Coordinates of C-alpha atoms in Angstrom, one line a residue:
X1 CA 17.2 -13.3 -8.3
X2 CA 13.7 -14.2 -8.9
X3 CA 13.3 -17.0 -10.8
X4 CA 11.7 -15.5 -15.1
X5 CA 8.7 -18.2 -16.1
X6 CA 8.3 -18.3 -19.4
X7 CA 6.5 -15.1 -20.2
X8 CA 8.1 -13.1 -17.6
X9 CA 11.2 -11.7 -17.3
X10 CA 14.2 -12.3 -14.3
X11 CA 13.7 -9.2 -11.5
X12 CA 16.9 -8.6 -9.4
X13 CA 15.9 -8.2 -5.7
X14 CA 17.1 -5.8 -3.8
X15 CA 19.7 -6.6 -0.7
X16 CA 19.9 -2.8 -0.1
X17 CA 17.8 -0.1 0.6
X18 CA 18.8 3.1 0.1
X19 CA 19.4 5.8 2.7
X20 CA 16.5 8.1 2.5
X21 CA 14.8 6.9 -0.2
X22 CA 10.9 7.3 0.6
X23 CA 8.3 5.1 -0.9
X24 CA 4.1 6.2 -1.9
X25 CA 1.5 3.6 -2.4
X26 CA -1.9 5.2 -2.7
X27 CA -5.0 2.9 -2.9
X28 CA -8.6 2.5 -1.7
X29 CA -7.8 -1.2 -0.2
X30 CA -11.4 -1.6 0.2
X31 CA -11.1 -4.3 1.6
X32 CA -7.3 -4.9 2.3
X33 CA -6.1 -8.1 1.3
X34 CA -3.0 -10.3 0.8
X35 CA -2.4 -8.7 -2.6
X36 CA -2.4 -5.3 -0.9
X37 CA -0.3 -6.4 1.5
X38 CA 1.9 -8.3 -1.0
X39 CA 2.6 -4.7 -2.5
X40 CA 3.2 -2.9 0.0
X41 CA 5.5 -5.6 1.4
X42 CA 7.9 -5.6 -1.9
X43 CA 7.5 -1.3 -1.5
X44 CA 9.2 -2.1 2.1
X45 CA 12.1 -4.1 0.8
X46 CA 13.1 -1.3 -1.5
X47 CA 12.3 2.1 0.9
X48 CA 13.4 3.6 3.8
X49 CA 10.2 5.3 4.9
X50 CA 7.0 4.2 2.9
X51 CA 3.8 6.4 2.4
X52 CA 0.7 4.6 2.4
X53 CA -2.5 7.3 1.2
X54 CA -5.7 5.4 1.4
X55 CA -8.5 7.1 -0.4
X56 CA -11.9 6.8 1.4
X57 CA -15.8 7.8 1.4
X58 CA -18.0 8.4 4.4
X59 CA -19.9 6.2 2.7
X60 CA -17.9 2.7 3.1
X61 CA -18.6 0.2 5.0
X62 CA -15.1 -0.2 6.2
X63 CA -13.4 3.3 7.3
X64 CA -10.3 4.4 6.1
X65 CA -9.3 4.7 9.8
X66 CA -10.0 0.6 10.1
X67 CA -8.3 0.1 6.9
X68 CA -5.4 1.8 8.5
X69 CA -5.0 -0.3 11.3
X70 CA -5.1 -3.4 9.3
X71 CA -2.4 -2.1 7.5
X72 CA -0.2 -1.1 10.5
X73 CA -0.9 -4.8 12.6
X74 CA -0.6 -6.9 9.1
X75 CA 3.2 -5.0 8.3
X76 CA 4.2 -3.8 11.7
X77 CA 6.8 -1.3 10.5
X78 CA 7.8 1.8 12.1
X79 CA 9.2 2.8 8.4
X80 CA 5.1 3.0 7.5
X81 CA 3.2 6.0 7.6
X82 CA -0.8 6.1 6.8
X83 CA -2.6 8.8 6.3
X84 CA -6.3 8.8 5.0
X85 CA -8.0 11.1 2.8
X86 CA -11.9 11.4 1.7
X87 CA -12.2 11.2 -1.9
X88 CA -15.4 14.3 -1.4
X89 CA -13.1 16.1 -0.1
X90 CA -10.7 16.6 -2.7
X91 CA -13.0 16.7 -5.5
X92 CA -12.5 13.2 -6.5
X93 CA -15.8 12.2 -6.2
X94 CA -16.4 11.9 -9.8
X95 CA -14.0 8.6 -9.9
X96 CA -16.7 6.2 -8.9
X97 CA -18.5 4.7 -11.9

């Protein structure tokens, strides 16, 4: 168990994952970062195959494609799958403020 503090309650962990059970984490992780990876991480513990969608622009500074890659080297999974998507693309360009 994970130990409650005193405004949170106590969160099993999980010693099992189950036998097909997929996983989706979309996000921008522009830039990625130890929270991202903190995430994804706990997603890992619970799935079988996890989805990662990043959301990106032709814009950025940092590609989706390099995003991707720090993904794959910081979790080194075969049970991760990226895919990338541009945010123009799909009509979600209105998002940004």
């Amino acid at each position: 168990m994970i130990k409650a503090t005193k405004n949170t309650k106590t969160i099993p962990e999980h010693k099992q994952i189950l036998p097909g059970s997929t996983g989706l984490v979309v996000g921008r992780f522009y830039p990625y970062h130890k929270g991202h990876k903190f995430l994804l991480e706990e997603a890992l513990k619970q799935v079988e195959t996890l989805h990662v969608i990043i959301v990106g622009r032709v814009n950025q500074t940092i590609p989706w494609q390099q995003r991707s890659e720090r993904i794959k080297n910081s979790l080194d999974s075969p049970r991760v799958h990226i895919v990338g998507i541009d945010q123009d693309a799909i009509g979600l360009a209105d998002l940004d403020p």
